[in-house]
Amino acid sequence: MSLPIVEQIADKINTRLKDVTIANGYNYDAAEVVRPKREGIRNPKHLGIYLTQDDPISEGDHQGNPPVTGWEQPFGIWCFIRPDDEDTVPIDTINNQFAADVMKALAAPANWHRWDNLAANSRMEMEQLVDPEGVIDGMLVRLTVHYRTSETDPYTARD
């Protein structure tokens, strides 16, 4: 079964996130790396990583034979922090290290932003997760991947 380009990219992101372990040189072992089911993120674990996909944005068509459709695909990488009450490390330190681990894992390979030539470019941003009561829940790493496919074939990557 073949997968559309966007799903191949999502699979590569998921695979890189699974490398976040102390044995691989990171500060923490990710408790789990999950692409949530239909009901979304439920009961996130301390040091859990959850990969979600937002609505794609068409970047418009480009000339070619056949024509090319450009896409901007946002992904959310939710890094939850739930230390126990006895933990003496400041929450911001854990947040910063864990988010940095995630970003480092995503960008580990040379030409990381190309996703094995499936994409043209990628960029990362991050923001702190704070619940309505003001409790810090972790960090959200936003990854936006720019890729192109044949206009009539979302299974074929194009430059």
PDB file of N, CA and C in Angstrom, residues 29-100:
ATOM      1  N   ASP A  29      14.278  10.512  28.521  1.00  0.00           N
ATOM      2  CA  ASP A  29      13.631   9.440  27.768  1.00  0.00           C
ATOM      3  C   ASP A  29      12.189   9.856  27.555  1.00  0.00           C
ATOM      4  N   ALA A  30      11.758   9.954  26.320  1.00  0.00           N
ATOM      5  CA  ALA A  30      10.346  10.228  26.058  1.00  0.00           C
ATOM      6  C   ALA A  30       9.529   9.059  26.613  1.00  0.00           C
ATOM      7  N   ALA A  31       8.494   9.368  27.388  1.00  0.00           N
ATOM      8  CA  ALA A  31       7.656   8.316  27.981  1.00  0.00           C
ATOM      9  C   ALA A  31       6.908   7.550  26.900  1.00  0.00           C
ATOM     10  N   GLU A  32       6.499   8.269  25.872  1.00  0.00           N
ATOM     11  CA  GLU A  32       5.823   7.659  24.730  1.00  0.00           C
ATOM     12  C   GLU A  32       5.811   8.671  23.596  1.00  0.00           C
ATOM     13  N   VAL A  33       5.720   8.175  22.379  1.00  0.00           N
ATOM     14  CA  VAL A  33       5.526   9.013  21.201  1.00  0.00           C
ATOM     15  C   VAL A  33       4.278   8.475  20.524  1.00  0.00           C
ATOM     16  N   VAL A  34       3.259   9.351  20.421  1.00  0.00           N
ATOM     17  CA  VAL A  34       1.939   8.886  19.972  1.00  0.00           C
ATOM     18  C   VAL A  34       1.376   9.827  18.911  1.00  0.00           C
ATOM     19  N   ARG A  35       0.792   9.237  17.899  1.00  0.00           N
ATOM     20  CA  ARG A  35      -0.079   9.979  16.985  1.00  0.00           C
ATOM     21  C   ARG A  35      -1.497   9.659  17.470  1.00  0.00           C
ATOM     22  N   PRO A  36      -2.140  10.634  18.109  1.00  0.00           N
ATOM     23  CA  PRO A  36      -3.432  10.348  18.747  1.00  0.00           C
ATOM     24  C   PRO A  36      -4.499   9.845  17.778  1.00  0.00           C
ATOM     25  N   LYS A  37      -5.402   9.085  18.340  1.00  0.00           N
ATOM     26  CA  LYS A  37      -6.550   8.583  17.588  1.00  0.00           C
ATOM     27  C   LYS A  37      -7.586   9.695  17.444  1.00  0.00           C
ATOM     28  N   ARG A  38      -8.747   9.354  17.008  1.00  0.00           N
ATOM     29  CA  ARG A  38      -9.820  10.301  16.713  1.00  0.00           C
ATOM     30  C   ARG A  38     -10.171  11.201  17.884  1.00  0.00           C
ATOM     31  N   GLU A  39     -10.116  10.698  19.107  1.00  0.00           N
ATOM     32  CA  GLU A  39     -10.544  11.475  20.274  1.00  0.00           C
ATOM     33  C   GLU A  39      -9.483  12.459  20.759  1.00  0.00           C
ATOM     34  N   GLY A  40      -8.324  12.503  20.133  1.00  0.00           N
ATOM     35  CA  GLY A  40      -7.289  13.476  20.492  1.00  0.00           C
ATOM     36  C   GLY A  40      -6.397  12.996  21.619  1.00  0.00           C
ATOM     37  N   ILE A  41      -5.689  13.946  22.225  1.00  0.00           N
ATOM     38  CA  ILE A  41      -4.751  13.630  23.302  1.00  0.00           C
ATOM     39  C   ILE A  41      -5.530  13.458  24.592  1.00  0.00           C
ATOM     40  N   ARG A  42      -5.478  12.263  25.161  1.00  0.00           N
ATOM     41  CA  ARG A  42      -6.174  11.959  26.412  1.00  0.00           C
ATOM     42  C   ARG A  42      -5.170  11.455  27.425  1.00  0.00           C
ATOM     43  N   ASN A  43      -5.209  12.035  28.618  1.00  0.00           N
ATOM     44  CA  ASN A  43      -4.329  11.621  29.710  1.00  0.00           C
ATOM     45  C   ASN A  43      -2.854  11.582  29.296  1.00  0.00           C
ATOM     46  N   PRO A  44      -2.312  12.732  28.899  1.00  0.00           N
ATOM     47  CA  PRO A  44      -0.902  12.729  28.494  1.00  0.00           C
ATOM     48  C   PRO A  44       0.023  12.352  29.644  1.00  0.00           C
ATOM     49  N   LYS A  45       1.079  11.650  29.316  1.00  0.00           N
ATOM     50  CA  LYS A  45       2.051  11.210  30.312  1.00  0.00           C
ATOM     51  C   LYS A  45       3.149  12.258  30.485  1.00  0.00           C
ATOM     52  N   HIS A  46       3.772  12.233  31.666  1.00  0.00           N
ATOM     53  CA  HIS A  46       4.948  13.058  31.901  1.00  0.00           C
ATOM     54  C   HIS A  46       6.022  12.660  30.895  1.00  0.00           C
ATOM     55  N   LEU A  47       6.565  13.645  30.186  1.00  0.00           N
ATOM     56  CA  LEU A  47       7.554  13.467  29.141  1.00  0.00           C
ATOM     57  C   LEU A  47       6.995  12.699  27.941  1.00  0.00           C
ATOM     58  N   GLY A  48       5.693  12.804  27.733  1.00  0.00           N
ATOM     59  CA  GLY A  48       5.065  12.214  26.560  1.00  0.00           C
ATOM     60  C   GLY A  48       5.120  13.181  25.389  1.00  0.00           C
ATOM     61  N   ILE A  49       5.278  12.639  24.189  1.00  0.00           N
ATOM     62  CA  ILE A  49       5.302  13.425  22.957  1.00  0.00           C
ATOM     63  C   ILE A  49       4.127  12.971  22.111  1.00  0.00           C
ATOM     64  N   TYR A  50       3.329  13.947  21.655  1.00  0.00           N
ATOM     65  CA  TYR A  50       2.108  13.648  20.900  1.00  0.00           C
ATOM     66  C   TYR A  50       2.152  14.448  19.603  1.00  0.00           C
ATOM     67  N   LEU A  51       2.092  13.749  18.481  1.00  0.00           N
ATOM     68  CA  LEU A  51       2.199  14.358  17.158  1.00  0.00           C
ATOM     69  C   LEU A  51       0.812  14.511  16.547  1.00  0.00           C
ATOM     70  N   THR A  52       0.432  15.757  16.263  1.00  0.00           N
ATOM     71  CA  THR A  52      -0.854  16.029  15.610  1.00  0.00           C
ATOM     72  C   THR A  52      -0.595  16.771  14.303  1.00  0.00           C
ATOM     73  N   GLN A  53      -1.615  16.780  13.467  1.00  0.00           N
ATOM     74  CA  GLN A  53      -1.516  17.402  12.152  1.00  0.00           C
ATOM     75  C   GLN A  53      -2.649  18.399  12.021  1.00  0.00           C
ATOM     76  N   ASP A  54      -2.321  19.637  11.649  1.00  0.00           N
ATOM     77  CA  ASP A  54      -3.334  20.664  11.434  1.00  0.00           C
ATOM     78  C   ASP A  54      -3.751  20.690   9.971  1.00  0.00           C
ATOM     79  N   ASP A  55      -4.678  21.579   9.648  1.00  0.00           N
ATOM     80  CA  ASP A  55      -5.160  21.690   8.269  1.00  0.00           C
ATOM     81  C   ASP A  55      -4.045  22.150   7.336  1.00  0.00           C
ATOM     82  N   PRO A  56      -3.892  21.480   6.191  1.00  0.00           N
ATOM     83  CA  PRO A  56      -2.880  21.925   5.223  1.00  0.00           C
ATOM     84  C   PRO A  56      -3.325  23.220   4.550  1.00  0.00           C
ATOM     85  N   ILE A  57      -2.339  23.981   4.116  1.00  0.00           N
ATOM     86  CA  ILE A  57      -2.610  25.226   3.409  1.00  0.00           C
ATOM     87  C   ILE A  57      -2.012  25.093   2.016  1.00  0.00           C
ATOM     88  N   SER A  58      -2.829  25.329   0.994  1.00  0.00           N
ATOM     89  CA  SER A  58      -2.328  25.265  -0.376  1.00  0.00           C
ATOM     90  C   SER A  58      -1.458  26.481  -0.638  1.00  0.00           C
ATOM     91  N   GLU A  59      -0.279  26.235  -1.159  1.00  0.00           N
ATOM     92  CA  GLU A  59       0.615  27.329  -1.537  1.00  0.00           C
ATOM     93  C   GLU A  59       0.435  27.696  -2.998  1.00  0.00           C
ATOM     94  N   GLY A  60      -0.557  27.106  -3.640  1.00  0.00           N
ATOM     95  CA  GLY A  60      -0.825  27.420  -5.038  1.00  0.00           C
ATOM     96  C   GLY A  60      -0.124  26.480  -5.992  1.00  0.00           C
ATOM     97  N   ASP A  61      -0.523  26.598  -7.236  1.00  0.00           N
ATOM     98  CA  ASP A  61       0.023  25.755  -8.290  1.00  0.00           C
ATOM     99  C   ASP A  61       1.288  26.386  -8.868  1.00  0.00           C
ATOM    100  N   HIS A  62       2.134  25.513  -9.393  1.00  0.00           N
ATOM    101  CA  HIS A  62       3.370  25.943 -10.039  1.00  0.00           C
ATOM    102  C   HIS A  62       3.424  25.305 -11.420  1.00  0.00           C
ATOM    103  N   GLN A  63       4.103  25.972 -12.317  1.00  0.00           N
ATOM    104  CA  GLN A  63       4.212  25.431 -13.672  1.00  0.00           C
ATOM    105  C   GLN A  63       4.987  24.132 -13.668  1.00  0.00           C
ATOM    106  N   GLY A  64       4.696  23.309 -14.617  1.00  0.00           N
ATOM    107  CA  GLY A  64       5.387  22.039 -14.768  1.00  0.00           C
ATOM    108  C   GLY A  64       4.566  21.145 -15.669  1.00  0.00           C
ATOM    109  N   ASN A  65       5.085  19.997 -15.982  1.00  0.00           N
ATOM    110  CA  ASN A  65       4.354  19.061 -16.813  1.00  0.00           C
ATOM    111  C   ASN A  65       4.468  17.687 -16.174  1.00  0.00           C
ATOM    112  N   PRO A  66       3.480  17.233 -15.416  1.00  0.00           N
ATOM    113  CA  PRO A  66       2.220  17.918 -15.107  1.00  0.00           C
ATOM    114  C   PRO A  66       2.426  19.044 -14.090  1.00  0.00           C
ATOM    115  N   PRO A  67       1.430  19.912 -13.932  1.00  0.00           N
ATOM    116  CA  PRO A  67       1.552  21.015 -12.972  1.00  0.00           C
ATOM    117  C   PRO A  67       1.771  20.506 -11.547  1.00  0.00           C
ATOM    118  N   VAL A  68       2.311  21.387 -10.699  1.00  0.00           N
ATOM    119  CA  VAL A  68       2.685  21.061  -9.332  1.00  0.00           C
ATOM    120  C   VAL A  68       1.795  21.832  -8.364  1.00  0.00           C
ATOM    121  N   THR A  69       1.385  21.178  -7.276  1.00  0.00           N
ATOM    122  CA  THR A  69       0.660  21.848  -6.203  1.00  0.00           C
ATOM    123  C   THR A  69       1.579  21.933  -4.994  1.00  0.00           C
ATOM    124  N   GLY A  70       1.703  23.143  -4.458  1.00  0.00           N
ATOM    125  CA  GLY A  70       2.517  23.346  -3.267  1.00  0.00           C
ATOM    126  C   GLY A  70       1.656  23.315  -2.018  1.00  0.00           C
ATOM    127  N   TRP A  71       2.199  22.759  -0.949  1.00  0.00           N
ATOM    128  CA  TRP A  71       1.472  22.652   0.322  1.00  0.00           C
ATOM    129  C   TRP A  71       2.342  23.127   1.473  1.00  0.00           C
ATOM    130  N   GLU A  72       1.692  23.703   2.462  1.00  0.00           N
ATOM    131  CA  GLU A  72       2.319  24.032   3.736  1.00  0.00           C
ATOM    132  C   GLU A  72       1.558  23.226   4.782  1.00  0.00           C
ATOM    133  N   GLN A  73       2.230  22.242   5.387  1.00  0.00           N
ATOM    134  CA  GLN A  73       1.573  21.350   6.339  1.00  0.00           C
ATOM    135  C   GLN A  73       2.074  21.616   7.748  1.00  0.00           C
ATOM    136  N   PRO A  74       1.189  22.161   8.620  1.00  0.00           N
ATOM    137  CA  PRO A  74       1.578  22.352  10.014  1.00  0.00           C
ATOM    138  C   PRO A  74       1.378  21.072  10.834  1.00  0.00           C
ATOM    139  N   PHE A  75       2.372  20.763  11.655  1.00  0.00           N
ATOM    140  CA  PHE A  75       2.293  19.669  12.612  1.00  0.00           C
ATOM    141  C   PHE A  75       2.477  20.258  14.010  1.00  0.00           C
ATOM    142  N   GLY A  76       1.775  19.703  14.982  1.00  0.00           N
ATOM    143  CA  GLY A  76       1.958  20.078  16.375  1.00  0.00           C
ATOM    144  C   GLY A  76       2.637  18.945  17.109  1.00  0.00           C
ATOM    145  N   ILE A  77       3.719  19.254  17.793  1.00  0.00           N
ATOM    146  CA  ILE A  77       4.426  18.253  18.586  1.00  0.00           C
ATOM    147  C   ILE A  77       4.293  18.697  20.036  1.00  0.00           C
ATOM    148  N   TRP A  78       3.370  18.056  20.737  1.00  0.00           N
ATOM    149  CA  TRP A  78       2.992  18.413  22.097  1.00  0.00           C
ATOM    150  C   TRP A  78       3.904  17.678  23.063  1.00  0.00           C
ATOM    151  N   CYS A  79       4.670  18.433  23.823  1.00  0.00           N
ATOM    152  CA  CYS A  79       5.636  17.872  24.772  1.00  0.00           C
ATOM    153  C   CYS A  79       5.112  18.140  26.180  1.00  0.00           C
ATOM    154  N   PHE A  80       4.495  17.139  26.790  1.00  0.00           N
ATOM    155  CA  PHE A  80       3.874  17.329  28.096  1.00  0.00           C
ATOM    156  C   PHE A  80       4.856  17.077  29.228  1.00  0.00           C
ATOM    157  N   ILE A  81       4.775  17.945  30.232  1.00  0.00           N
ATOM    158  CA  ILE A  81       5.623  17.868  31.408  1.00  0.00           C
ATOM    159  C   ILE A  81       4.705  17.751  32.619  1.00  0.00           C
ATOM    160  N   ARG A  82       4.864  16.690  33.382  1.00  0.00           N
ATOM    161  CA  ARG A  82       4.058  16.468  34.573  1.00  0.00           C
ATOM    162  C   ARG A  82       4.946  15.960  35.705  1.00  0.00           C
ATOM    163  N   PRO A  83       5.929  16.765  36.163  1.00  0.00           N
ATOM    164  CA  PRO A  83       6.821  16.265  37.217  1.00  0.00           C
ATOM    165  C   PRO A  83       6.063  16.083  38.531  1.00  0.00           C
ATOM    166  N   ASP A  84       6.577  15.216  39.378  1.00  0.00           N
ATOM    167  CA  ASP A  84       5.926  15.042  40.683  1.00  0.00           C
ATOM    168  C   ASP A  84       6.282  16.227  41.581  1.00  0.00           C
ATOM    169  N   ASP A  85       5.565  16.364  42.662  1.00  0.00           N
ATOM    170  CA  ASP A  85       5.713  17.522  43.548  1.00  0.00           C
ATOM    171  C   ASP A  85       7.075  17.592  44.223  1.00  0.00           C
ATOM    172  N   GLU A  86       7.792  16.477  44.317  1.00  0.00           N
ATOM    173  CA  GLU A  86       9.103  16.466  44.963  1.00  0.00           C
ATOM    174  C   GLU A  86      10.231  16.875  44.021  1.00  0.00           C
ATOM    175  N   ASP A  87       9.948  17.001  42.732  1.00  0.00           N
ATOM    176  CA  ASP A  87      10.982  17.369  41.767  1.00  0.00           C
ATOM    177  C   ASP A  87      11.461  18.791  42.054  1.00  0.00           C
ATOM    178  N   THR A  88      12.770  18.967  42.212  1.00  0.00           N
ATOM    179  CA  THR A  88      13.325  20.276  42.562  1.00  0.00           C
ATOM    180  C   THR A  88      13.824  21.055  41.342  1.00  0.00           C
ATOM    181  N   VAL A  89      13.794  20.441  40.172  1.00  0.00           N
ATOM    182  CA  VAL A  89      14.232  21.124  38.948  1.00  0.00           C
ATOM    183  C   VAL A  89      13.124  22.098  38.515  1.00  0.00           C
ATOM    184  N   PRO A  90      13.465  23.355  38.230  1.00  0.00           N
ATOM    185  CA  PRO A  90      12.445  24.310  37.786  1.00  0.00           C
ATOM    186  C   PRO A  90      11.724  23.814  36.526  1.00  0.00           C
ATOM    187  N   ILE A  91      10.419  24.038  36.480  1.00  0.00           N
ATOM    188  CA  ILE A  91       9.603  23.579  35.345  1.00  0.00           C
ATOM    189  C   ILE A  91      10.113  24.159  34.032  1.00  0.00           C
ATOM    190  N   ASP A  92      10.581  25.404  34.045  1.00  0.00           N
ATOM    191  CA  ASP A  92      11.098  26.006  32.814  1.00  0.00           C
ATOM    192  C   ASP A  92      12.341  25.274  32.314  1.00  0.00           C
ATOM    193  N   THR A  93      13.160  24.796  33.227  1.00  0.00           N
ATOM    194  CA  THR A  93      14.354  24.041  32.827  1.00  0.00           C
ATOM    195  C   THR A  93      13.949  22.744  32.136  1.00  0.00           C
ATOM    196  N   ILE A  94      13.009  22.032  32.730  1.00  0.00           N
ATOM    197  CA  ILE A  94      12.537  20.782  32.115  1.00  0.00           C
ATOM    198  C   ILE A  94      11.915  21.079  30.752  1.00  0.00           C
ATOM    199  N   ASN A  95      11.067  22.108  30.692  1.00  0.00           N
ATOM    200  CA  ASN A  95      10.442  22.501  29.422  1.00  0.00           C
ATOM    201  C   ASN A  95      11.483  22.798  28.356  1.00  0.00           C
ATOM    202  N   ASN A  96      12.458  23.632  28.716  1.00  0.00           N
ATOM    203  CA  ASN A  96      13.464  24.035  27.739  1.00  0.00           C
ATOM    204  C   ASN A  96      14.286  22.851  27.255  1.00  0.00           C
ATOM    205  N   GLN A  97      14.687  21.978  28.173  1.00  0.00           N
ATOM    206  CA  GLN A  97      15.497  20.821  27.782  1.00  0.00           C
ATOM    207  C   GLN A  97      14.698  19.827  26.948  1.00  0.00           C
ATOM    208  N   PHE A  98      13.469  19.560  27.358  1.00  0.00           N
ATOM    209  CA  PHE A  98      12.668  18.569  26.632  1.00  0.00           C
ATOM    210  C   PHE A  98      12.313  19.069  25.234  1.00  0.00           C
ATOM    211  N   ALA A  99      11.917  20.341  25.116  1.00  0.00           N
ATOM    212  CA  ALA A  99      11.617  20.908  23.794  1.00  0.00           C
ATOM    213  C   ALA A  99      12.875  20.926  22.931  1.00  0.00           C
ATOM    214  N   ALA A 100      14.022  21.252  23.529  1.00  0.00           N
ATOM    215  CA  ALA A 100      15.281  21.245  22.777  1.00  0.00           C
ATOM    216  C   ALA A 100      15.623  19.828  22.309  1.00  0.00           C
TER     217      ALA A 100
END
